[in-house]
Structure formats: structure tokens, C-alpha cells
Amino acid sequence: MDQDTLDKIASGEYSISPRSGRLRKRVKVKKRKPFFQRGSTKKKLTTIVWVLLLIGFIISVVLVLPEINIDSGKKKDNMEKVIGR
């Protein structure tokens, strides 16, 4: 074989047929990506669910904290009542 053919085989542009040994030009086929890929869709959906859970938790904490009415003054008042007897 001449040097040009050997260079084409080395570059991957041509291949040698295993049965007959003749040169074949390789056909490059572009693979189209599907619109919804299972892996990327699942990853995005998982991220959205975590963000929604985090936002829901923060909102619930903000809504519940004012309802708790924690007063640190109650202990002092109770102690004064006990001591004042």
C-alpha cells in the first residue's frame, strides 16, 4: 500500500474489511439527541423537588415562629413569686 492510503487508515477515514481486505470509506453518522433525556430530566426534577422542599420548610418556620410566643421573662416572674412568699 502507498503512504497516502496508510495515512488515511491511521486517521480513521478508511478501514480495512476483515473478510475481503478491501478499503472502505467510513461513513460518519450524527446521532441526534432526544428532546427529553432520562438522566438529565431526572436530575433536573430532583433538583426542583429539593428546592421546593427547602422553600416550604423556610416558609413553615417563618409562619410557626410567631405563634410559639417564647417569653424569657416568665422564668424571672415565676422566680420572683416564689422568692416573694
PDB file of C-alpha atoms in Angstrom, residues 7-81:
ATOM      1  CA  ASP A   7      -2.231   7.681   6.429  1.00  0.00           C
ATOM      2  CA  LYS A   8      -5.976   7.520   5.716  1.00  0.00           C
ATOM      3  CA  ILE A   9      -6.256   4.207   7.565  1.00  0.00           C
ATOM      4  CA  ALA A  10      -4.335   5.626  10.527  1.00  0.00           C
ATOM      5  CA  SER A  11      -6.552   8.720  10.676  1.00  0.00           C
ATOM      6  CA  GLY A  12      -9.705   6.595  10.780  1.00  0.00           C
ATOM      7  CA  GLU A  13     -11.074   7.924   7.488  1.00  0.00           C
ATOM      8  CA  TYR A  14     -10.832   4.456   5.883  1.00  0.00           C
ATOM      9  CA  SER A  15     -10.999   0.940   7.302  1.00  0.00           C
ATOM     10  CA  ILE A  16      -9.994  -2.470   6.000  1.00  0.00           C
ATOM     11  CA  SER A  17     -12.723  -5.052   5.518  1.00  0.00           C
ATOM     12  CA  PRO A  18     -11.967  -8.134   7.654  1.00  0.00           C
ATOM     13  CA  ARG A  19     -13.204 -10.659   5.041  1.00  0.00           C
ATOM     14  CA  SER A  20     -12.023  -9.346   1.700  1.00  0.00           C
ATOM     15  CA  GLY A  21      -9.308  -6.957   2.831  1.00  0.00           C
ATOM     16  CA  ARG A  22     -10.545  -4.127   0.635  1.00  0.00           C
ATOM     17  CA  LEU A  23     -10.541  -0.491   1.739  1.00  0.00           C
ATOM     18  CA  ARG A  24     -13.822   1.001   2.868  1.00  0.00           C
ATOM     19  CA  LYS A  25     -14.563   4.643   3.483  1.00  0.00           C
ATOM     20  CA  ARG A  26     -16.096   5.148   6.901  1.00  0.00           C
ATOM     21  CA  VAL A  27     -19.475   6.828   6.989  1.00  0.00           C
ATOM     22  CA  LYS A  28     -19.902   9.171   9.924  1.00  0.00           C
ATOM     23  CA  VAL A  29     -23.435   9.200  11.253  1.00  0.00           C
ATOM     24  CA  LYS A  30     -24.518  12.034  13.519  1.00  0.00           C
ATOM     25  CA  LYS A  31     -26.629  10.801  16.374  1.00  0.00           C
ATOM     26  CA  ARG A  32     -29.470  13.139  17.263  1.00  0.00           C
ATOM     27  CA  LYS A  33     -30.116  13.705  20.923  1.00  0.00           C
ATOM     28  CA  PRO A  34     -33.676  13.106  22.066  1.00  0.00           C
ATOM     29  CA  PHE A  35     -35.555  16.118  23.434  1.00  0.00           C
ATOM     30  CA  PHE A  36     -36.071  14.535  26.855  1.00  0.00           C
ATOM     31  CA  GLN A  37     -33.118  12.540  28.106  1.00  0.00           C
ATOM     32  CA  ARG A  38     -33.960  10.334  31.046  1.00  0.00           C
ATOM     33  CA  GLY A  39     -30.838  11.111  33.089  1.00  0.00           C
ATOM     34  CA  SER A  40     -30.867  14.878  32.695  1.00  0.00           C
ATOM     35  CA  THR A  41     -34.632  15.093  33.208  1.00  0.00           C
ATOM     36  CA  LYS A  42     -34.413  13.055  36.404  1.00  0.00           C
ATOM     37  CA  LYS A  43     -31.551  15.215  37.696  1.00  0.00           C
ATOM     38  CA  LYS A  44     -33.429  18.455  36.997  1.00  0.00           C
ATOM     39  CA  LEU A  45     -36.617  17.112  38.579  1.00  0.00           C
ATOM     40  CA  THR A  46     -34.717  16.040  41.703  1.00  0.00           C
ATOM     41  CA  THR A  47     -33.152  19.499  41.999  1.00  0.00           C
ATOM     42  CA  ILE A  48     -36.560  21.176  41.639  1.00  0.00           C
ATOM     43  CA  VAL A  49     -38.069  18.932  44.329  1.00  0.00           C
ATOM     44  CA  TRP A  50     -35.242  19.719  46.782  1.00  0.00           C
ATOM     45  CA  VAL A  51     -35.581  23.458  46.159  1.00  0.00           C
ATOM     46  CA  LEU A  52     -39.351  23.282  46.721  1.00  0.00           C
ATOM     47  CA  LEU A  53     -38.859  21.314  49.946  1.00  0.00           C
ATOM     48  CA  LEU A  54     -36.326  23.840  51.215  1.00  0.00           C
ATOM     49  CA  ILE A  55     -38.598  26.782  50.371  1.00  0.00           C
ATOM     50  CA  GLY A  56     -41.548  25.032  52.051  1.00  0.00           C
ATOM     51  CA  PHE A  57     -39.502  24.410  55.185  1.00  0.00           C
ATOM     52  CA  ILE A  58     -38.377  28.040  55.392  1.00  0.00           C
ATOM     53  CA  ILE A  59     -41.939  29.310  54.892  1.00  0.00           C
ATOM     54  CA  SER A  60     -43.299  26.963  57.564  1.00  0.00           C
ATOM     55  CA  VAL A  61     -40.623  28.068  60.057  1.00  0.00           C
ATOM     56  CA  VAL A  62     -41.434  31.732  59.357  1.00  0.00           C
ATOM     57  CA  LEU A  63     -45.151  31.074  59.880  1.00  0.00           C
ATOM     58  CA  VAL A  64     -44.747  28.959  63.038  1.00  0.00           C
ATOM     59  CA  LEU A  65     -42.178  31.051  64.948  1.00  0.00           C
ATOM     60  CA  PRO A  66     -44.530  33.982  65.697  1.00  0.00           C
ATOM     61  CA  GLU A  67     -47.150  31.547  67.029  1.00  0.00           C
ATOM     62  CA  ILE A  68     -44.825  29.977  69.607  1.00  0.00           C
ATOM     63  CA  ASN A  69     -44.662  33.094  71.860  1.00  0.00           C
ATOM     64  CA  ILE A  70     -41.470  32.271  73.703  1.00  0.00           C
ATOM     65  CA  ASP A  71     -41.037  34.713  76.568  1.00  0.00           C
ATOM     66  CA  SER A  72     -37.828  34.631  78.529  1.00  0.00           C
ATOM     67  CA  GLY A  73     -39.454  36.860  81.195  1.00  0.00           C
ATOM     68  CA  LYS A  74     -41.730  34.066  82.503  1.00  0.00           C
ATOM     69  CA  LYS A  75     -38.930  32.384  84.432  1.00  0.00           C
ATOM     70  CA  LYS A  76     -38.000  35.649  86.126  1.00  0.00           C
ATOM     71  CA  ASP A  77     -41.628  36.331  87.082  1.00  0.00           C
ATOM     72  CA  ASN A  78     -42.043  32.835  88.482  1.00  0.00           C
ATOM     73  CA  MET A  79     -38.815  33.116  90.462  1.00  0.00           C
ATOM     74  CA  GLU A  80     -39.918  36.465  91.952  1.00  0.00           C
ATOM     75  CA  LYS A  81     -43.258  34.942  93.008  1.00  0.00           C
TER      76      LYS A  81
END
